[in-house]
Amino acid sequence: MQDGPLTGTRVVDASTILAGPLCCQILGDFGADVIKVEHPVAGDSMRGHGESKDGVPLWWKEISRNKRTIGLSLSDRDGAAAFLELARTADVVVENFRPGTFERWGLGPEVLLEANPGLVLLRISGFGQEGPYASRAGFGTLAEAMSGFAHLTGEADGPPTLPAFGLADSICGIAASSAVSMALLARQSNGGRGQVIDANLLLPIMTAVGPGPTVYDQLGVVGQRHGNRSTNNAPRNTYRTSDDSWVAVSTSAQRIAEKVLTLVGHPEVLEEPWFASGHGRAQHADLLDGYVGSWIGARTRAEVIDRFTEVGAAIAAVYDARDLVEDAHVRETGMLRHVPDEDLGQVLMHDVMWRMSGTPGRIRFPGRPRGADTDQVLTDELGIPAEHVAELRARGVVA
């Protein structure tokens, strides 16, 4: 079976928590042979994130799928030497330690690229490898705060609001997988030379938040919180139905706004001059929300969605995890997929992130126990004598 466009590519995942591991999950989903390198005792802290069943971490099953795992201490001289041998065989190395850490361990870019000139080294940090903040501890929460996301999120009279999940890390991880693919493509036309990718958590989410800096630069305007509303169009909000559910409505397109207001019984507003643009409608959000909210509030969620769908207006239910699992479209299109697992029997997880007609990826296996593949990788593939691996294991350098 075709494993994807990255079949034959080896990725060494020396990153921790979320951004780097998610990047490597995506690369593995599309065929790369990913070798996860963890501390031999502590492992990746990601193993302790989220819920567990019978001591088995559930998030780990997805974020580390398609990855073989070895336990190796990079701060130990012998562990670093073994890592360097592994890097010689790799196409990509991914690390997200604080800038300067890899250099302190004798594994800086100069060392790695001298050992393997074709290597693509992806370095993920909070704020980048250089600059006044380079040495600061970097976490997604800080990027979500500094990017403008928290400032723009929440009710107008409420505090800045952070997401309840790893938004900045996830955006960075997805963006980084694109950067790695570009570097591998560039290698084909530059004589096989690798390069260093300096990625940080802040810039991708800054880009996702939108053109706030450009607007400030040109107009001196700073965006503010508006709850679920938008300054670009209206009606745009969440609305409660008669059966105590919630739905979200968007009218980014003018024709959709016309359909919505006609459906809820107020076609007269279509004649108002201000209704002709999204910005004009946003200036009258109270009025439009009142019309839409009253109509939706008198009907069940199923009835509201059916009526909106009939007229071609844009609407979606506000789902929790159970709704998502039970949704007919999600189920029929395989957006969630059951994967056989040696610990849990089967695990439901997100499918590969996009569909490719010629080189589709797939989930080959879920996340594995710490050190499950150490001997296979170090001895069978790198040729490190089993006796030496045993000695390193006794010293706590490998697991």
Coordinates of C-alpha atoms in Angstrom, one line a residue:
M1 CA 0.0 0.0 0.0
Q2 CA 1.2 3.5 -0.9
D3 CA 2.1 5.3 2.4
G4 CA 2.2 8.8 0.9
P5 CA 4.5 11.2 -0.9
L6 CA 7.1 11.1 1.8
T7 CA 7.7 7.3 1.6
G8 CA 11.4 6.7 1.9
T9 CA 12.0 9.9 3.9
R10 CA 13.4 9.5 7.4
V11 CA 12.5 12.0 10.1
V12 CA 14.0 12.1 13.6
D13 CA 11.6 13.7 16.0
A14 CA 13.5 15.0 19.0
S15 CA 10.9 17.6 19.9
T16 CA 8.5 17.6 22.9
I17 CA 4.9 18.5 23.7
L18 CA 2.9 19.7 20.7
A19 CA 4.2 21.8 17.8
G20 CA 7.1 19.6 16.8
P21 CA 5.4 16.4 17.5
L22 CA 2.3 17.5 15.5
C23 CA 4.6 18.5 12.6
C24 CA 6.2 15.0 12.7
Q25 CA 2.8 13.3 13.0
I26 CA 1.7 15.0 9.7
L27 CA 5.0 13.9 8.0
G28 CA 4.5 10.4 9.3
D29 CA 0.9 10.3 8.1
F30 CA 2.1 10.9 4.6
G31 CA 4.7 8.2 4.5
A32 CA 7.8 9.4 6.4
D33 CA 9.6 6.9 8.7
V34 CA 9.5 8.9 11.9
I35 CA 11.8 8.0 14.8
K36 CA 10.7 9.6 18.0
V37 CA 13.6 10.3 20.4
E38 CA 12.6 10.7 24.1
H39 CA 14.4 11.0 27.3
P40 CA 15.0 7.4 28.5
V41 CA 13.5 8.0 32.0
A42 CA 11.1 11.0 31.7
G43 CA 9.9 10.4 28.2
D44 CA 8.1 13.2 26.3
S45 CA 5.9 15.2 28.6
M46 CA 3.2 14.8 26.0
R47 CA 2.6 11.4 27.5
G48 CA 1.2 13.1 30.6
H49 CA -1.1 15.5 28.7
G50 CA -4.8 14.9 28.5
E51 CA -6.9 11.9 29.6
S52 CA -5.7 8.3 30.1
K53 CA -7.5 5.0 30.1
D54 CA -6.0 2.2 32.3
G55 CA -2.8 4.2 32.5
V56 CA -2.6 4.5 28.7
P57 CA -2.3 8.2 27.5
L58 CA -5.0 8.8 24.8
W59 CA -3.6 11.9 23.2
W60 CA -0.2 10.1 22.8
K61 CA -1.9 7.5 20.6
E62 CA -2.7 10.1 18.0
I63 CA 0.2 12.6 18.3
S64 CA 2.8 9.8 18.1
R65 CA 1.1 7.6 15.5
N66 CA 3.3 6.3 12.7
K67 CA 6.4 6.9 14.9
R68 CA 8.9 4.4 16.1
T69 CA 10.2 5.4 19.5
I70 CA 13.6 5.2 21.2
G71 CA 14.8 6.3 24.6
L72 CA 18.0 8.3 24.3
S73 CA 19.6 11.0 26.6
L74 CA 21.0 13.7 24.4
S75 CA 22.7 15.5 27.3
D76 CA 25.0 12.5 27.8
R77 CA 28.1 12.4 25.6
D78 CA 27.4 8.8 24.4
G79 CA 23.7 9.5 23.9
A80 CA 24.6 12.6 21.8
A81 CA 27.0 10.4 19.8
A82 CA 24.3 7.9 19.1
F83 CA 22.0 10.7 18.1
L84 CA 24.6 12.0 15.6
E85 CA 24.8 8.6 14.0
L86 CA 21.0 8.6 13.7
A87 CA 21.1 12.0 12.2
R88 CA 23.5 10.8 9.5
T89 CA 20.8 8.5 8.2
A90 CA 18.0 11.1 8.4
D91 CA 16.5 13.5 5.9
V92 CA 14.9 15.7 8.6
V93 CA 15.7 16.4 12.3
V94 CA 13.1 18.3 14.3
E95 CA 13.9 19.8 17.7
N96 CA 12.2 22.4 19.9
F97 CA 14.5 22.9 22.8
R98 CA 15.3 26.4 24.1
P99 CA 17.9 28.0 21.7
G100 CA 21.4 27.1 22.5
T101 CA 20.5 23.7 24.1
F102 CA 21.4 21.6 21.0
E103 CA 24.7 23.5 20.7
R104 CA 25.5 22.8 24.4
W105 CA 25.0 19.1 23.7
G106 CA 27.4 19.2 20.8
L107 CA 24.5 18.8 18.3
G108 CA 24.3 22.3 16.8
P109 CA 23.5 23.0 13.1
E110 CA 27.2 23.1 12.1
V111 CA 27.8 19.6 13.6
L112 CA 24.7 18.0 12.2
L113 CA 25.1 19.5 8.7
E114 CA 28.8 18.5 8.6
A115 CA 27.8 15.0 9.4
N116 CA 24.9 15.1 6.9
P117 CA 25.1 17.9 4.4
G118 CA 21.6 17.0 3.0
L119 CA 19.9 17.3 6.4
V120 CA 16.9 19.5 6.9
L121 CA 17.0 20.7 10.5
L122 CA 13.7 22.2 11.7
R123 CA 14.2 24.2 14.9
I124 CA 11.0 25.3 16.7
S125 CA 11.1 27.7 19.6
G126 CA 8.9 30.3 21.2
F127 CA 10.4 33.4 19.6
G128 CA 13.0 32.2 17.2
Q129 CA 16.7 31.4 17.4
E130 CA 17.8 35.1 17.5
G131 CA 16.5 38.3 19.0
P132 CA 15.9 39.8 22.5
Y133 CA 13.4 37.1 23.4
A134 CA 15.2 34.1 22.0
S135 CA 16.3 32.8 25.4
R136 CA 12.9 33.1 27.0
A137 CA 10.8 30.1 27.8
G138 CA 8.3 29.8 25.0
F139 CA 4.9 28.2 25.2
G140 CA 1.8 28.5 23.1
T141 CA -0.1 30.4 25.7
L142 CA 2.5 33.2 25.4
A143 CA 2.2 33.3 21.7
E144 CA -1.7 33.4 21.9
A145 CA -1.3 36.4 24.2
M146 CA 1.3 38.3 22.2
S147 CA -0.1 37.6 18.7
G148 CA -3.3 39.6 19.4
F149 CA -5.5 36.5 19.5
A150 CA -6.4 36.9 23.2
H151 CA -6.9 40.7 22.9
L152 CA -9.5 40.1 20.1
T153 CA -11.2 37.1 21.8
G154 CA -14.0 37.4 24.4
E155 CA -16.9 39.7 25.1
A156 CA -16.3 43.5 24.6
D157 CA -16.7 44.1 28.4
G158 CA -14.8 41.0 29.4
P159 CA -11.2 40.0 29.8
P160 CA -8.9 38.8 27.0
T161 CA -9.6 35.1 26.5
L162 CA -7.2 32.3 25.8
P163 CA -8.2 29.1 23.9
A164 CA -8.9 26.0 25.8
F165 CA -6.5 24.0 23.6
G166 CA -3.0 24.3 22.0
L167 CA -3.9 26.7 19.2
A168 CA -0.6 28.4 18.7
D169 CA 1.3 25.1 18.9
S170 CA -1.1 23.5 16.4
I171 CA -0.9 26.3 13.9
C172 CA 2.9 26.2 14.2
G173 CA 3.1 22.5 13.8
I174 CA 0.9 22.5 10.6
A175 CA 2.9 25.4 9.2
A176 CA 6.2 23.7 10.0
S177 CA 5.2 20.6 8.1
S178 CA 4.8 22.8 5.0
A179 CA 8.2 24.3 5.6
V180 CA 9.8 20.9 5.8
S181 CA 8.1 19.8 2.6
M182 CA 9.4 23.0 0.9
A183 CA 13.0 22.3 2.1
L184 CA 12.8 18.7 0.9
L185 CA 11.6 20.0 -2.5
A186 CA 14.4 22.6 -2.6
R187 CA 17.0 19.9 -1.9
Q188 CA 16.1 18.3 -5.3
S189 CA 17.2 21.4 -7.2
N190 CA 20.2 22.7 -5.1
G191 CA 22.5 19.7 -5.4
G192 CA 21.1 17.9 -2.4
R193 CA 22.0 20.5 0.2
G194 CA 20.0 20.7 3.3
Q195 CA 19.2 23.8 5.3
V196 CA 18.1 25.0 8.8
I197 CA 14.5 26.1 9.3
D198 CA 14.0 28.6 12.1
A199 CA 10.3 28.4 13.1
N200 CA 8.6 30.0 16.1
L201 CA 5.3 29.7 17.8
L202 CA 4.5 33.5 17.5
L203 CA 4.6 34.3 13.8
P204 CA 2.2 31.6 12.4
I205 CA -0.6 32.6 14.9
M206 CA 0.1 36.3 14.2
T207 CA -0.6 35.6 10.6
A208 CA -3.8 33.7 11.4
V209 CA -5.1 36.5 13.6
G210 CA -5.1 38.8 10.5
P211 CA -3.9 42.2 9.2
G212 CA -4.0 44.0 12.5
P213 CA -0.5 45.4 12.3
T214 CA -1.1 46.6 8.7
V215 CA -4.3 48.3 9.8
Y216 CA -2.5 50.0 12.7
D217 CA 0.4 51.0 10.4
Q218 CA -1.9 52.6 7.8
L219 CA -4.8 53.9 9.9
G220 CA -3.6 53.9 13.5
V221 CA -6.6 51.7 14.4
V222 CA -6.3 49.0 17.0
G223 CA -8.9 46.2 16.9
Q224 CA -11.1 45.4 19.9
R225 CA -13.1 42.5 21.3
H226 CA -16.6 42.0 19.9
G227 CA -17.6 38.7 21.4
N228 CA -18.8 36.4 18.6
R229 CA -19.5 39.3 16.3
S230 CA -17.4 40.5 13.4
T231 CA -16.5 44.0 12.3
N232 CA -16.6 42.7 8.7
N233 CA -20.2 41.4 8.4
A234 CA -23.4 40.7 10.2
P235 CA -25.3 38.7 11.3
R236 CA -22.5 36.6 12.6
N237 CA -23.0 35.0 16.0
T238 CA -24.0 32.0 18.0
Y239 CA -27.7 31.7 18.7
R240 CA -29.6 29.5 21.2
T241 CA -32.4 27.2 19.9
S242 CA -35.6 26.3 21.7
D243 CA -34.2 22.9 22.7
D244 CA -31.3 24.6 24.5
S245 CA -28.7 23.9 21.7
W246 CA -26.5 26.5 19.9
V247 CA -25.9 27.2 16.3
A248 CA -23.5 29.4 14.5
V249 CA -24.5 31.6 11.6
S250 CA -22.1 33.3 9.1
T251 CA -23.1 35.8 6.4
S252 CA -19.7 36.7 4.9
A253 CA -21.2 36.7 1.4
Q254 CA -23.9 39.3 0.6
R255 CA -26.2 36.7 -1.0
I256 CA -26.1 34.6 2.1
A257 CA -27.0 37.6 4.3
E258 CA -30.0 38.3 2.0
K259 CA -31.2 34.7 2.3
V260 CA -30.9 34.7 6.1
L261 CA -32.9 37.8 6.7
T262 CA -35.5 36.7 4.2
L263 CA -35.8 33.4 5.9
V264 CA -36.3 34.9 9.4
G265 CA -39.1 37.2 8.1
H266 CA -37.4 40.5 7.6
P267 CA -36.8 41.0 3.9
E268 CA -37.4 44.7 4.3
V269 CA -33.9 45.3 5.6
L270 CA -32.5 44.3 2.2
E271 CA -33.7 47.6 0.9
E272 CA -31.7 49.6 3.5
P273 CA -28.5 51.2 2.0
W274 CA -26.4 50.0 4.9
F275 CA -27.3 46.3 4.2
A276 CA -25.4 46.4 0.9
S277 CA -22.0 45.8 2.5
G278 CA -20.7 43.6 5.3
H279 CA -19.2 46.6 7.1
G280 CA -22.6 48.4 6.9
R281 CA -24.4 45.4 8.3
A282 CA -21.9 45.1 11.1
Q283 CA -22.9 48.6 12.1
H284 CA -26.4 47.3 12.7
A285 CA -25.5 44.0 14.4
D286 CA -27.9 44.6 17.3
L287 CA -30.9 44.9 15.0
L288 CA -29.9 41.9 12.8
D289 CA -29.0 39.7 15.8
G290 CA -32.3 40.5 17.3
Y291 CA -34.2 39.3 14.2
V292 CA -32.1 36.2 13.7
G293 CA -31.9 35.3 17.4
S294 CA -35.7 35.6 17.9
W295 CA -36.5 33.3 14.9
I296 CA -33.9 30.7 15.9
G297 CA -34.9 30.8 19.6
A298 CA -38.5 29.7 18.6
R299 CA -37.3 26.6 16.9
T300 CA -35.4 23.4 17.6
R301 CA -31.8 22.9 16.4
A302 CA -32.9 20.3 13.8
E303 CA -35.6 22.6 12.4
V304 CA -33.3 25.6 12.2
I305 CA -30.6 23.7 10.4
D306 CA -33.1 22.1 8.0
R307 CA -34.7 25.5 7.1
F308 CA -31.3 27.2 6.7
T309 CA -30.1 24.3 4.5
E310 CA -33.2 24.4 2.4
V311 CA -32.6 28.1 1.4
G312 CA -28.9 27.7 1.0
A313 CA -27.9 29.8 4.0
A314 CA -24.7 29.1 6.1
I315 CA -25.2 27.5 9.5
A316 CA -23.6 24.8 11.7
A317 CA -24.5 23.4 15.1
V318 CA -22.1 24.1 17.9
Y319 CA -20.7 20.6 18.5
D320 CA -19.1 19.0 21.5
A321 CA -17.0 15.8 21.1
R322 CA -20.0 13.5 21.2
D323 CA -21.8 15.5 18.5
L324 CA -18.7 15.3 16.3
V325 CA -18.3 11.6 16.7
E326 CA -22.0 11.0 15.8
D327 CA -22.2 13.4 12.9
A328 CA -23.3 11.7 9.7
H329 CA -20.9 13.6 7.4
V330 CA -17.9 13.2 9.7
R331 CA -18.6 9.4 9.9
E332 CA -19.3 8.9 6.2
T333 CA -16.3 10.8 4.9
G334 CA -13.9 9.2 7.5
M335 CA -12.7 12.4 9.2
L336 CA -12.5 10.2 12.3
R337 CA -11.1 6.7 12.0
H338 CA -10.8 3.6 14.2
V339 CA -7.3 2.4 14.4
P340 CA -6.3 -1.0 15.8
D341 CA -4.1 -0.7 19.0
E342 CA -2.2 -3.2 21.0
D343 CA -3.2 -1.5 24.3
L344 CA -6.8 -0.4 23.8
G345 CA -8.1 -2.7 21.1
Q346 CA -9.2 0.2 18.9
V347 CA -8.7 3.9 19.2
L348 CA -10.8 6.6 17.4
M349 CA -8.7 9.5 16.1
H350 CA -8.6 12.2 13.5
D351 CA -7.8 10.9 10.0
V352 CA -4.9 12.3 8.0
M353 CA -5.3 16.0 7.6
W354 CA -5.9 16.2 3.8
R355 CA -6.8 13.8 1.0
M356 CA -4.4 13.3 -2.0
S357 CA -5.7 11.3 -5.0
G358 CA -2.3 10.0 -6.1
T359 CA -0.3 9.6 -2.9
P360 CA -2.7 9.3 0.0
G361 CA -1.3 9.0 3.5
R362 CA -2.6 6.6 6.1
I363 CA -2.4 5.7 9.8
R364 CA -0.1 2.7 10.1
F365 CA -0.1 2.3 13.9
P366 CA -0.9 4.4 17.0
G367 CA 1.7 5.9 19.4
R368 CA 3.9 3.3 21.0
P369 CA 5.4 2.6 24.4
R370 CA 8.6 4.5 25.4
G371 CA 11.7 2.8 24.0
A372 CA 9.7 0.2 22.1
D373 CA 12.0 0.4 19.1
T374 CA 15.4 1.4 20.7
D375 CA 17.2 -1.9 19.9
Q376 CA 15.8 -2.2 16.4
V377 CA 17.0 1.4 15.5
L378 CA 20.3 1.5 17.4
T379 CA 21.5 -2.0 16.8
D380 CA 19.8 -3.4 13.7
E381 CA 19.8 -0.2 11.7
L382 CA 22.7 1.9 13.0
G383 CA 25.0 -1.0 13.8
I384 CA 25.7 0.0 17.3
P385 CA 26.8 -3.3 19.1
A386 CA 24.1 -4.8 21.3
E387 CA 26.6 -5.0 24.2
H388 CA 27.2 -1.2 24.0
V389 CA 23.5 -0.5 23.9
A390 CA 23.1 -2.7 27.0
E391 CA 25.8 -0.8 28.7
L392 CA 24.1 2.5 27.9
R393 CA 20.8 1.1 29.1
A394 CA 22.4 0.1 32.4
R395 CA 23.6 3.7 32.8
G396 CA 20.2 5.2 32.0
V397 CA 21.4 6.7 28.7
V398 CA 18.9 4.7 26.6
A399 CA 15.6 3.0 27.3

